[in-house]
Short mmCIF file of C-alpha atoms and ligand atoms in Angstrom, two decimals:
data_model
loop_
_atom_site.label_atom_id
_atom_site.label_comp_id
_atom_site.label_asym_id
_atom_site.label_seq_id
_atom_site.Cartn_x
_atom_site.Cartn_y
_atom_site.Cartn_z
CA UNK B 1 -74.77 0.87 -13.37
CA UNK B 2 -75.73 -2.13 -14.87
CA UNK B 3 -78.99 -2.22 -17.22
CA UNK B 4 -81.48 -3.73 -14.68
CA UNK B 5 -83.26 -6.68 -16.10
CA UNK B 6 -86.34 -8.50 -17.27
CA UNK B 7 -86.62 -11.77 -14.96
CA UNK B 8 -89.47 -14.16 -15.17
CA UNK B 9 -90.16 -16.51 -11.91
CA UNK B 10 -91.86 -19.74 -12.70
CA UNK B 11 -92.61 -22.00 -10.20
CA UNK B 12 -95.28 -24.45 -8.97
CA UNK B 13 -96.53 -22.62 -5.89
CA UNK B 14 -96.13 -19.08 -5.09
CA UNK B 15 -97.36 -18.13 -1.68
CA UNK B 16 -100.10 -17.03 -0.50
CA UNK B 17 -102.01 -18.64 -3.65
CA UNK B 18 -100.45 -22.00 -3.27
CA UNK B 19 -98.26 -23.73 -0.83
CA UNK B 20 -96.92 -27.17 0.16
CA UNK B 21 -93.29 -26.44 1.49
CA UNK B 22 -90.51 -23.59 1.52
CA UNK B 23 -90.73 -23.64 -2.18
CA UNK B 24 -93.98 -21.24 -2.28
CA UNK B 25 -92.00 -18.60 0.16
CA UNK B 26 -89.04 -18.49 -1.91
CA UNK B 27 -91.05 -17.64 -5.27
CA UNK B 28 -92.55 -15.14 -3.37
CA UNK B 29 -89.54 -13.52 -1.50
CA UNK B 30 -87.07 -13.74 -3.93
CA UNK B 31 -89.56 -12.17 -6.77
CA UNK B 32 -90.17 -9.45 -3.94
CA UNK B 33 -86.92 -8.79 -3.29
CA UNK B 34 -85.64 -8.46 -6.82
CA UNK B 35 -88.47 -5.84 -7.67
CA UNK B 36 -87.16 -4.03 -5.08
CA UNK B 37 -83.77 -3.79 -6.27
CA UNK B 38 -85.31 -2.28 -9.33
CA UNK B 39 -85.59 -5.30 -11.80
CA UNK B 40 -88.66 -5.60 -13.89
CA UNK B 41 -90.05 -9.02 -12.55
CA UNK B 42 -93.41 -11.58 -13.86
CA UNK B 43 -94.22 -14.52 -11.68
CA UNK B 44 -96.00 -17.22 -13.69
CA UNK B 45 -97.87 -20.08 -11.67
CA UNK B 46 -100.86 -22.65 -12.14
CA UNK B 47 -104.07 -21.55 -11.71
CA UNK B 48 -105.39 -24.75 -9.08
CA UNK B 49 -108.70 -24.19 -9.53
CA UNK B 50 -109.84 -25.67 -6.39
CA UNK B 51 -107.52 -23.99 -4.06
CA UNK B 52 -107.29 -20.91 -5.31
CA UNK B 53 -110.00 -18.32 -5.18
CA UNK B 54 -110.17 -15.63 -7.91
CA UNK B 55 -112.22 -13.95 -5.93
CA UNK B 56 -110.35 -13.39 -3.27
CA UNK B 57 -107.19 -12.83 -4.66
CA UNK B 58 -108.56 -10.21 -6.64
CA UNK B 59 -107.70 -11.95 -10.40
CA UNK B 60 -108.12 -10.68 -13.55
CA UNK B 61 -108.48 -12.65 -16.87
CA UNK B 62 -106.21 -11.36 -19.08
CA UNK B 63 -106.28 -13.93 -22.38
CA UNK B 64 -108.77 -16.82 -22.85
CA UNK B 65 -109.06 -19.49 -24.97
CA UNK B 66 -105.51 -19.42 -26.04
CA UNK B 67 -104.82 -22.54 -28.27
CA UNK B 68 -101.18 -24.02 -26.97
CA UNK B 69 -99.88 -26.12 -29.80
CA UNK B 70 -98.10 -28.82 -27.80
CA UNK B 71 -96.66 -30.49 -30.82
CA UNK B 72 -97.46 -31.26 -34.59
CA UNK B 73 -100.54 -33.04 -33.46
CA UNK B 74 -101.71 -32.43 -30.43
CA UNK B 75 -103.18 -28.59 -29.05
CA UNK B 76 -105.19 -27.51 -25.63
CA UNK B 77 -106.70 -24.52 -24.40
CA UNK B 78 -105.73 -22.43 -21.67
CA UNK B 79 -106.83 -18.81 -20.34
CA UNK B 80 -104.48 -16.59 -18.18
CA UNK B 81 -105.67 -14.67 -15.11
CA UNK B 82 -103.45 -11.87 -13.37
CA UNK B 83 -103.13 -11.08 -9.40
CA UNK B 84 -100.44 -9.20 -7.93
CA UNK B 85 -97.51 -9.97 -5.01
CA UNK B 86 -97.04 -6.46 -4.63
CA UNK B 87 -97.34 -3.07 -6.61
CA UNK B 88 -95.66 -3.59 -9.71
CA UNK B 89 -95.22 -7.27 -9.27
CA UNK B 90 -97.51 -9.17 -11.06
CA UNK B 91 -98.41 -13.20 -11.20
CA UNK B 92 -99.95 -14.35 -14.00
CA UNK B 93 -102.07 -17.81 -13.47
CA UNK B 94 -102.74 -20.30 -16.13
CA UNK B 95 -105.66 -22.03 -16.04
CA UNK B 96 -106.45 -25.43 -17.61
CA UNK B 97 -109.52 -27.25 -16.28
CA UNK B 98 -108.52 -30.18 -17.49
CA UNK B 99 -105.16 -30.62 -15.90
CA UNK B 100 -105.30 -28.03 -12.72
CA UNK B 101 -109.01 -28.56 -11.11
CA UNK B 102 -109.62 -32.02 -10.38
CA UNK B 103 -108.20 -32.27 -7.24
CA UNK B 104 -108.01 -30.12 -3.93
CA UNK B 105 -104.33 -31.07 -3.62
CA UNK B 106 -101.81 -29.71 -5.84
CA UNK B 107 -100.09 -32.87 -6.90
CA UNK B 108 -100.43 -36.48 -6.84
CA UNK B 109 -102.21 -37.42 -9.77
CA UNK B 110 -101.16 -40.02 -11.97
CA UNK B 111 -100.49 -38.28 -15.14
CA UNK B 112 -98.10 -35.15 -13.39
CA UNK B 113 -95.63 -34.90 -16.20
CA UNK B 114 -98.99 -34.49 -18.45
CA UNK B 115 -100.05 -31.83 -16.60
CA UNK B 116 -96.46 -29.60 -16.05
CA UNK B 117 -95.83 -30.18 -19.45
CA UNK B 118 -99.26 -28.09 -20.46
CA UNK B 119 -97.67 -25.34 -17.92
CA UNK B 120 -94.47 -25.04 -19.42
CA UNK B 121 -95.77 -24.62 -22.83
CA UNK B 122 -98.21 -22.11 -21.48
CA UNK B 123 -95.56 -19.95 -20.00
CA UNK B 124 -93.64 -19.80 -23.34
CA UNK B 125 -96.91 -18.96 -24.99
CA UNK B 126 -97.88 -16.31 -22.43
CA UNK B 127 -94.15 -14.47 -22.72
CA UNK B 128 -94.98 -14.39 -26.55
CA UNK B 129 -98.49 -13.04 -26.25
CA UNK B 130 -96.98 -10.77 -23.54
CA UNK B 131 -94.34 -9.80 -26.03
CA UNK B 132 -92.14 -10.03 -22.67
CA UNK B 133 -88.79 -10.39 -24.06
CA UNK B 134 -87.08 -11.70 -20.55
CA UNK B 135 -83.58 -11.80 -19.96
CA UNK B 136 -83.83 -14.48 -17.85
CA UNK B 137 -86.41 -17.17 -16.63
CA UNK B 138 -85.79 -18.70 -13.62
CA UNK B 139 -87.60 -22.13 -13.15
CA UNK B 140 -87.98 -23.66 -9.95
CA UNK B 141 -87.91 -27.35 -9.19
CA UNK B 142 -88.95 -30.55 -11.83
CA UNK B 143 -92.33 -28.75 -12.38
CA UNK B 144 -90.44 -26.16 -14.51
CA UNK B 145 -88.13 -28.04 -16.01
CA UNK B 146 -88.85 -28.46 -19.84
CA UNK B 147 -88.50 -24.23 -19.97
CA UNK B 148 -84.89 -24.98 -20.39
CA UNK B 149 -84.88 -27.51 -22.53
CA UNK B 150 -87.96 -26.32 -25.09
CA UNK B 151 -85.52 -23.03 -25.12
CA UNK B 152 -82.87 -25.34 -26.52
CA UNK B 153 -85.23 -27.03 -28.77
CA UNK B 154 -88.48 -26.64 -30.03
CA UNK B 155 -88.57 -22.59 -29.09
CA UNK B 156 -85.39 -22.47 -30.14
CA UNK B 157 -86.13 -19.97 -32.90
CA UNK B 158 -88.81 -18.13 -30.96
CA UNK B 159 -88.63 -14.34 -31.82
CA UNK B 160 -89.33 -12.93 -28.45
CA UNK B 161 -86.74 -15.24 -26.37
CA UNK B 162 -84.16 -15.24 -28.64
CA UNK B 163 -81.85 -13.53 -25.98
CA UNK B 164 -83.10 -15.32 -22.90
CA UNK B 165 -81.47 -17.39 -20.51
CA UNK B 166 -82.44 -19.51 -18.28
CA UNK B 167 -81.32 -21.05 -14.67
CA UNK B 168 -82.94 -23.88 -13.13
CA UNK B 169 -82.80 -23.78 -9.37
CA UNK B 170 -82.89 -26.74 -7.08
CA UNK B 171 -84.87 -27.01 -4.11
CA UNK B 172 -84.97 -30.74 -3.60
CA UNK B 173 -83.19 -33.41 -6.03
CA UNK B 174 -85.51 -36.02 -4.91
CA UNK B 175 -88.18 -35.24 -7.06
CA UNK B 176 -87.04 -35.05 -10.55
CA UNK B 177 -90.37 -35.93 -12.25
CA UNK B 178 -94.34 -36.45 -11.28
CA UNK B 179 -93.36 -40.22 -9.89
CA UNK B 180 -90.43 -41.56 -8.20
CA UNK B 181 -87.44 -41.82 -10.29
CA UNK B 182 -86.43 -44.89 -8.52
CA UNK B 183 -89.42 -46.87 -9.30
CA UNK B 184 -88.97 -46.26 -12.95
CA UNK B 185 -87.82 -49.93 -14.84
CA UNK B 186 -84.06 -49.23 -16.55
CA UNK B 187 -85.04 -49.93 -19.71
CA UNK B 188 -87.82 -47.00 -19.23
CA UNK B 189 -85.64 -44.34 -17.62
CA UNK B 190 -85.13 -41.09 -19.57
CA UNK B 191 -81.78 -40.66 -20.67
CA UNK B 192 -82.39 -36.66 -21.49
CA UNK B 193 -82.28 -36.23 -24.87
CA UNK B 194 -84.58 -38.52 -26.75
CA UNK B 195 -87.65 -36.21 -28.27
CA UNK B 196 -90.65 -35.72 -26.04
CA UNK B 197 -93.66 -38.26 -26.44
CA UNK B 198 -97.02 -36.94 -27.43
CA UNK B 199 -99.17 -35.84 -24.16
CA UNK B 200 -101.56 -38.98 -24.80
CA UNK B 201 -98.84 -41.57 -25.05
CA UNK B 202 -97.84 -42.92 -21.20
CA UNK B 203 -94.10 -42.90 -21.72
CA UNK B 204 -94.41 -39.29 -21.31
CA UNK B 205 -94.56 -39.95 -17.62
CA UNK B 206 -91.00 -41.39 -17.34
CA UNK B 207 -89.77 -38.32 -18.63
CA UNK B 208 -86.93 -36.90 -15.90
CA UNK B 209 -88.01 -33.01 -16.39
CA UNK B 210 -85.20 -32.38 -13.81
CA UNK B 211 -82.56 -34.02 -15.74
CA UNK B 212 -83.92 -32.18 -18.88
CA UNK B 213 -83.48 -29.17 -17.16
CA UNK B 214 -79.99 -29.61 -15.71
CA UNK B 215 -78.60 -30.27 -19.55
CA UNK B 216 -80.27 -27.67 -20.70
CA UNK B 217 -80.15 -24.66 -18.40
CA UNK B 218 -77.61 -21.81 -18.74
CA UNK B 219 -77.20 -22.00 -15.19
CA UNK B 220 -78.38 -24.00 -12.21
CA UNK B 221 -78.24 -23.71 -8.70
CA UNK B 222 -78.86 -25.32 -5.46
CA UNK B 223 -80.43 -23.37 -2.29
CA UNK B 224 -77.50 -23.42 -0.29
CA UNK B 225 -73.57 -23.90 -1.09
CA UNK B 226 -73.26 -26.95 0.81
CA UNK B 227 -76.29 -28.77 -1.14
CA UNK B 228 -74.32 -28.22 -4.66
CA UNK B 229 -71.05 -29.92 -2.69
CA UNK B 230 -73.22 -32.90 -1.93
CA UNK B 231 -75.59 -33.18 -4.98
CA UNK B 232 -72.45 -34.15 -6.86
CA UNK B 233 -71.76 -37.14 -4.86
CA UNK B 234 -73.10 -40.58 -5.16
CA UNK B 235 -74.46 -40.55 -1.85
CA UNK B 236 -77.07 -37.30 -2.64
CA UNK B 237 -77.14 -37.33 -6.10
CA UNK B 238 -79.95 -39.31 -6.27
CA UNK B 239 -78.77 -40.78 -9.84
CA UNK B 240 -78.22 -37.40 -11.27
CA UNK B 241 -74.53 -36.53 -9.44
CA UNK B 242 -72.53 -37.28 -12.58
CA UNK B 243 -74.44 -35.14 -15.10
CA UNK B 244 -74.37 -32.31 -12.02
CA UNK B 245 -70.14 -32.49 -12.14
CA UNK B 246 -70.22 -32.46 -15.74
CA UNK B 247 -71.67 -28.97 -15.21
CA UNK B 248 -69.67 -28.34 -12.27
CA UNK B 249 -68.78 -24.70 -13.77
CA UNK B 250 -72.27 -23.85 -14.61
CA UNK B 251 -73.43 -24.89 -10.92
CA UNK B 252 -73.63 -22.66 -7.95
CA UNK B 253 -75.09 -22.54 -4.55
CA UNK B 254 -77.23 -19.34 -3.17
CA UNK B 255 -78.87 -19.65 0.36
CA UNK B 256 -82.23 -18.76 0.70
CA UNK B 257 -83.73 -15.87 2.83
CA UNK B 258 -86.44 -15.30 4.73
CA UNK B 259 -88.84 -12.22 4.76
CA UNK B 260 -87.69 -9.78 7.44
CA UNK B 261 -91.56 -8.13 7.36
CA UNK B 262 -93.19 -11.08 7.61
CA UNK B 263 -91.04 -12.42 10.42
CA UNK B 264 -90.13 -9.89 13.11
CA UNK B 265 -90.62 -10.56 16.73
CA UNK B 266 -90.52 -6.97 17.05
CA UNK B 267 -93.78 -6.35 15.38
CA UNK B 268 -95.23 -9.80 15.29
CA UNK B 269 -99.31 -9.62 16.04
CA UNK B 270 -99.31 -12.89 17.19
CA UNK B 271 -97.16 -12.64 20.33
CA UNK B 272 -97.94 -11.92 23.81
CA UNK B 273 -95.41 -9.38 23.79
CA UNK B 274 -92.57 -8.18 21.04
CA UNK B 275 -89.24 -7.94 21.60
CA UNK B 276 -85.48 -7.40 19.82
CA UNK B 277 -81.89 -9.11 20.33
CA UNK B 278 -81.51 -6.16 22.97
CA UNK B 279 -84.42 -7.34 25.36
CA UNK B 280 -84.89 -11.12 24.44
CA UNK B 281 -85.45 -12.04 28.13
CA UNK B 282 -89.46 -11.31 27.41
CA UNK B 283 -89.27 -14.30 25.61
CA UNK B 284 -90.25 -16.14 28.67
CA UNK B 285 -93.78 -13.98 28.62
CA UNK B 286 -94.45 -15.54 25.11
CA UNK B 287 -93.61 -19.08 26.87
CA UNK B 288 -96.31 -18.43 29.69
CA UNK B 289 -98.78 -18.18 26.63
CA UNK B 290 -97.53 -21.18 24.37
CA UNK B 291 -97.70 -23.00 27.54
CA UNK B 292 -101.43 -21.87 27.92
CA UNK B 293 -102.05 -22.14 24.38
CA UNK B 294 -100.87 -25.91 24.22
CA UNK B 295 -102.34 -26.79 27.43
CA UNK B 296 -98.77 -27.57 29.24
CA UNK B 297 -98.15 -26.66 33.21
CA UNK B 298 -96.98 -23.01 32.93
CA UNK B 299 -93.57 -22.94 34.11
CA UNK B 300 -91.57 -19.95 33.39
CA UNK B 301 -88.34 -21.31 33.52
CA UNK B 302 -89.15 -24.97 31.47
CA UNK B 303 -86.99 -25.29 28.53
CA UNK B 304 -89.01 -26.20 25.68
CA UNK B 305 -88.04 -27.95 22.67
CA UNK B 306 -90.27 -27.48 19.48
CA UNK B 307 -89.93 -29.09 15.74
CA UNK B 308 -92.22 -27.10 13.25
CA UNK B 309 -91.46 -29.13 10.18
CA UNK B 310 -93.52 -31.54 7.80
CA UNK B 311 -93.38 -34.79 10.14
CA UNK B 312 -91.13 -37.03 7.31
CA UNK B 313 -87.74 -39.02 6.94
CA UNK B 314 -86.27 -35.97 5.72
CA UNK B 315 -86.59 -34.09 8.30
CA UNK B 316 -85.09 -36.62 10.49
CA UNK B 317 -88.09 -37.99 12.52
CA UNK B 318 -86.77 -41.40 12.54
CA UNK B 319 -83.99 -40.53 14.63
CA UNK B 320 -86.20 -38.48 16.75
CA UNK B 321 -88.42 -41.42 17.32
CA UNK B 322 -85.81 -43.62 18.27
CA UNK B 323 -84.78 -41.10 20.99
CA UNK B 324 -87.75 -39.67 22.34
CA UNK B 325 -87.96 -42.17 25.16
CA UNK B 326 -84.95 -41.00 26.45
CA UNK B 327 -85.59 -37.03 25.59
CA UNK B 328 -88.92 -37.24 27.55
CA UNK B 329 -86.58 -38.07 31.26
CA UNK B 330 -85.39 -34.62 30.77
CA UNK B 331 -86.64 -31.64 32.65
CA UNK B 332 -88.12 -30.16 29.46
CA UNK B 333 -91.22 -29.71 27.29
CA UNK B 334 -91.50 -30.73 24.01
CA UNK B 335 -94.23 -28.95 20.97
CA UNK B 336 -94.08 -30.79 17.60
CA UNK B 337 -96.41 -29.09 15.35
CA UNK B 338 -96.69 -30.11 11.31
CA UNK B 339 -98.27 -32.47 9.56
CA UNK B 340 -97.10 -35.61 8.25
CA UNK B 341 -96.26 -39.39 8.13
CA UNK B 342 -99.05 -41.29 10.03
CA UNK B 343 -96.61 -43.80 11.25
CA UNK B 344 -94.21 -41.19 13.32
CA UNK B 345 -97.06 -39.18 14.15
CA UNK B 346 -99.11 -42.40 15.43
CA UNK B 347 -95.63 -43.41 17.87
CA UNK B 348 -95.33 -39.29 19.18
CA UNK B 349 -99.16 -39.50 19.98
CA UNK B 350 -98.51 -42.76 22.22
CA UNK B 351 -96.11 -40.98 23.69
CA UNK B 352 -97.68 -37.68 24.38
CA UNK B 353 -101.02 -39.76 26.02
CA UNK B 354 -98.36 -40.83 28.59
CA UNK B 355 -96.44 -38.06 28.98
CA UNK B 356 -99.17 -35.27 28.47
CA UNK B 357 -97.18 -32.60 31.26
CA UNK B 358 -94.15 -32.88 29.07
CA UNK B 359 -95.14 -33.69 25.45
CA UNK B 360 -97.56 -32.08 23.22
CA UNK B 361 -98.05 -32.97 18.87
CA UNK B 362 -100.61 -31.13 17.01
CA UNK B 363 -100.34 -32.79 13.74
CA UNK B 364 -101.90 -29.97 11.50
CA UNK B 365 -100.38 -28.28 8.86
CA UNK B 366 -102.79 -25.00 9.65
CA UNK B 367 -101.84 -25.01 13.49
CA UNK B 368 -98.48 -24.90 12.17
CA UNK B 369 -98.98 -21.54 9.60
CA UNK B 370 -101.30 -20.35 12.52
CA UNK B 371 -98.59 -20.84 15.50
CA UNK B 372 -95.75 -21.09 14.22
CA UNK B 373 -94.09 -17.94 15.38
CA UNK B 374 -95.39 -17.87 18.92
CA UNK B 375 -93.88 -21.59 18.96
CA UNK B 376 -90.27 -19.87 17.95
CA UNK B 377 -91.30 -16.69 20.31
CA UNK B 378 -92.06 -19.08 23.16
CA UNK B 379 -89.78 -22.11 23.01
CA UNK B 380 -85.93 -21.86 23.58
CA UNK B 381 -84.67 -24.83 21.21
CA UNK B 382 -85.55 -25.79 17.18
CA UNK B 383 -84.86 -29.38 16.27
CA UNK B 384 -83.92 -29.87 12.93
CA UNK B 385 -81.74 -33.19 12.62
CA UNK B 386 -82.59 -33.44 9.21
CA UNK B 387 -81.28 -36.62 7.03
CA UNK B 388 -81.05 -34.09 4.01
CA UNK B 389 -81.78 -30.03 3.61
CA UNK B 390 -81.19 -28.68 0.60
CA UNK B 391 -81.49 -25.46 2.40
CA UNK B 392 -84.40 -24.98 5.58
CA UNK B 393 -86.08 -22.09 5.92
CA UNK B 394 -87.74 -23.05 9.61
CA UNK B 395 -84.29 -22.95 11.53
CA UNK B 396 -83.66 -19.64 10.01
CA UNK B 397 -86.86 -18.23 11.53
CA UNK B 398 -86.09 -19.85 14.57
CA UNK B 399 -82.88 -17.99 14.64
CA UNK B 400 -84.99 -14.35 14.45
CA UNK B 401 -86.82 -15.36 17.40
CA UNK B 402 -83.80 -16.71 18.91
CA UNK B 403 -85.43 -20.02 19.57
CA UNK B 404 -81.78 -21.96 19.55
CA UNK B 405 -81.63 -24.29 16.39
CA UNK B 406 -80.21 -27.89 16.97
CA UNK B 407 -79.68 -29.54 13.63
CA UNK B 408 -77.62 -32.10 11.57
CA UNK B 409 -74.63 -30.11 9.82
CA UNK B 410 -75.60 -30.86 6.54
CA UNK B 411 -76.89 -28.82 3.42
CA UNK B 412 -78.18 -25.56 4.27
CA UNK B 413 -78.25 -26.16 8.04
CA UNK B 414 -74.67 -26.68 7.36
CA UNK B 415 -74.39 -22.88 5.89
CA UNK B 416 -76.91 -21.25 8.12
CA UNK B 417 -76.33 -22.52 11.50
CA UNK B 418 -72.48 -22.11 13.27
CA UNK B 419 -71.47 -24.94 16.09
CA UNK B 420 -71.44 -23.16 19.31
CA UNK B 421 -68.16 -22.72 21.32
CA UNK B 422 -67.51 -21.73 24.84
CA UNK B 423 -64.11 -20.78 24.29
CA UNK B 424 -64.55 -18.78 21.22
CA UNK B 425 -67.67 -17.28 22.46
CA UNK B 426 -68.99 -17.98 18.67
CA UNK B 427 -72.06 -19.73 17.33
CA UNK B 428 -75.62 -20.03 16.64
CA UNK B 429 -77.14 -23.23 17.49
CA UNK B 430 -76.07 -26.88 17.96
CA UNK B 431 -74.76 -29.08 15.31
CA UNK B 432 -74.06 -32.75 15.57
CA UNK B 433 -72.51 -34.55 12.22
CA UNK B 434 -73.55 -38.13 11.58
CA UNK B 435 -77.13 -39.82 10.95
CA UNK B 436 -77.38 -41.21 14.34
CA UNK B 437 -79.54 -40.65 17.46
CA UNK B 438 -76.73 -40.43 19.77
CA UNK B 439 -75.00 -37.88 18.07
CA UNK B 440 -78.29 -36.32 18.35
CA UNK B 441 -78.57 -36.69 21.80
CA UNK B 442 -75.27 -35.27 22.50
CA UNK B 443 -75.98 -32.27 20.78
CA UNK B 444 -79.15 -31.55 23.05
CA UNK B 445 -77.31 -32.24 26.25
CA UNK B 446 -74.83 -29.75 25.32
CA UNK B 447 -77.25 -27.19 24.08
CA UNK B 448 -79.65 -27.99 27.45
CA UNK B 449 -76.61 -27.62 29.71
CA UNK B 450 -75.75 -24.29 28.55
CA UNK B 451 -78.88 -23.11 28.68
CA UNK B 452 -78.33 -23.06 32.63
CA UNK B 453 -75.88 -20.34 32.50
CA UNK B 454 -77.62 -17.55 31.56
CA UNK B 455 -74.33 -15.39 31.24
CA UNK B 456 -73.25 -18.13 28.27
CA UNK B 457 -76.83 -18.19 26.72
CA UNK B 458 -78.31 -14.66 26.41
CA UNK B 459 -75.30 -13.59 23.99
CA UNK B 460 -76.16 -16.70 22.11
CA UNK B 461 -79.67 -16.17 21.47
CA UNK B 462 -78.37 -12.55 20.37
CA UNK B 463 -76.11 -14.03 18.03
CA UNK B 464 -78.72 -16.26 16.36
CA UNK B 465 -81.25 -13.26 16.33
CA UNK B 466 -78.63 -10.97 14.82
CA UNK B 467 -77.72 -13.25 11.95
CA UNK B 468 -78.38 -11.67 8.67
CA UNK B 469 -81.19 -13.95 6.98
CA UNK B 470 -82.95 -11.38 4.63
CA UNK B 471 -83.17 -11.57 1.35
CA UNK B 472 -81.88 -8.58 0.11
CA UNK B 473 -77.68 -10.18 0.06
CA UNK B 474 -79.25 -13.67 -1.88
CA UNK B 475 -81.17 -11.57 -4.26
CA UNK B 476 -78.01 -9.51 -5.14
CA UNK B 477 -76.43 -12.95 -5.71
CA UNK B 478 -78.78 -13.85 -8.04
CA UNK B 479 -78.67 -10.85 -9.82
CA UNK B 480 -75.08 -11.71 -10.21
CA UNK B 481 -76.07 -14.82 -11.65
CA UNK B 482 -78.25 -13.54 -13.87
CA UNK B 483 -75.49 -10.95 -15.37
CA UNK B 484 -72.91 -13.99 -15.69
CA UNK B 485 -75.37 -15.78 -17.71
CA UNK B 486 -76.09 -13.50 -20.39
CA UNK B 487 -72.62 -12.95 -20.53
CA UNK B 488 -71.93 -16.43 -22.02
C1 GLC T 1 -87.41 -27.45 0.07
C2 GLC T 1 -86.26 -28.13 0.51
C3 GLC T 1 -86.11 -26.99 1.94
C4 GLC T 1 -85.97 -25.62 0.68
C5 GLC T 1 -87.07 -25.31 0.38
C6 GLC T 1 -86.80 -24.02 -0.40
O1 GLC T 1 -88.31 -27.81 0.75
O2 GLC T 1 -86.31 -29.62 0.87
O3 GLC T 1 -84.74 -27.59 2.10
O4 GLC T 1 -85.51 -24.87 2.29
O5 GLC T 1 -87.21 -26.36 -0.48
O6 GLC T 1 -85.92 -23.94 -1.14
#
């Protein structure tokens, strides 16, 4: 047997402590899955002073007033707290009120780079305080991007980390630093190799953390195989396609999973009735509860479409908005739940006011959390016509609940949803290729037609529910990647 590893997971969000998106689920579930494989895992994340309740999460203070030397002139003090994700899986929180306790939201200040630079130095300092000589530090997204860079530069000779290898995981290449890369003047763009500006220097806010991570990490990975290919092209590469191509031999794709204990229709207490793939017809009882909950006419055989993502351009709302005047004519109900772009929400609300018996929109992140699984249990179709999608998690959860996905064949959606074929009796959903509303419309009509034939539909629902999307397989793939990095 290969030796068990010492692994550090670093992320700016970790559920249930902090969450704005799928990143928080991945950092939590992957850490747990690695722990279950027997490895020694620790997680490190910021302590957002206004949104993480220390008492509620039973955090204990473990180091206080630790001085971080940021460079020859600047220092700052931090504290470290500890909580647990599960037995034997500690989460360390970096507390630095000046940078992490001013706002209730997690991101969006005008000094995002400064905040996360402090966080990155604090992570490395903590590892030496704990004498945790990690084999692997896995850094998630730009907020952790200076860690691989520091390990090749300033922290090169750190006693504790002398043998440590880094993995940089790209969850969304659009985000490369605390600000919009495309908004930076060409003469101020970071080419990735200069010395870092001081904390007090506004030039720090132009430093591209993701680029530096891509240049320095021992391995880089994306959250699906298809997205790995896409980001090496000009169309999806966000200006980093060239440097990603140069590191293609160190760039891999590993599709995310979902937590099969959290998301299990056979045990989920939010449902009217539990079920599994062998009795999915029970979904109709959940449909009734869903219609009642959202004030739609209760009609047992009415097809229901849902979306549960953030209401944004990325998630394909441009197409949905164009198509909705057509969709609303269908004999079907639509439930849209999730916060986001005011422009799209306004348009949808207008339409919902005119067609209250057909369309409900609940623009709330909290409602999304609360009703998420009831929506999948009661609805028949899950819509996610994303413009781009590094992995996508909700289609995986929807499938587990027998809510058949209709998605654009792109990124992680391409990897996880197989287009239905009536002839071959294969497939777990409906996909379309091009970024236009006509193709989306086609996929929706195709799905509705097959829905009418229960002899075709039931096996399709069953296949979607049985597709294996837990974390065991991806976690093992990560471990293989870690061994590979250690060999190099
Ligand atoms: C980002 C991506 C999403 C992915 C998630 C977790 O939110 O946009 O596609 O599923 O990260 O990796």
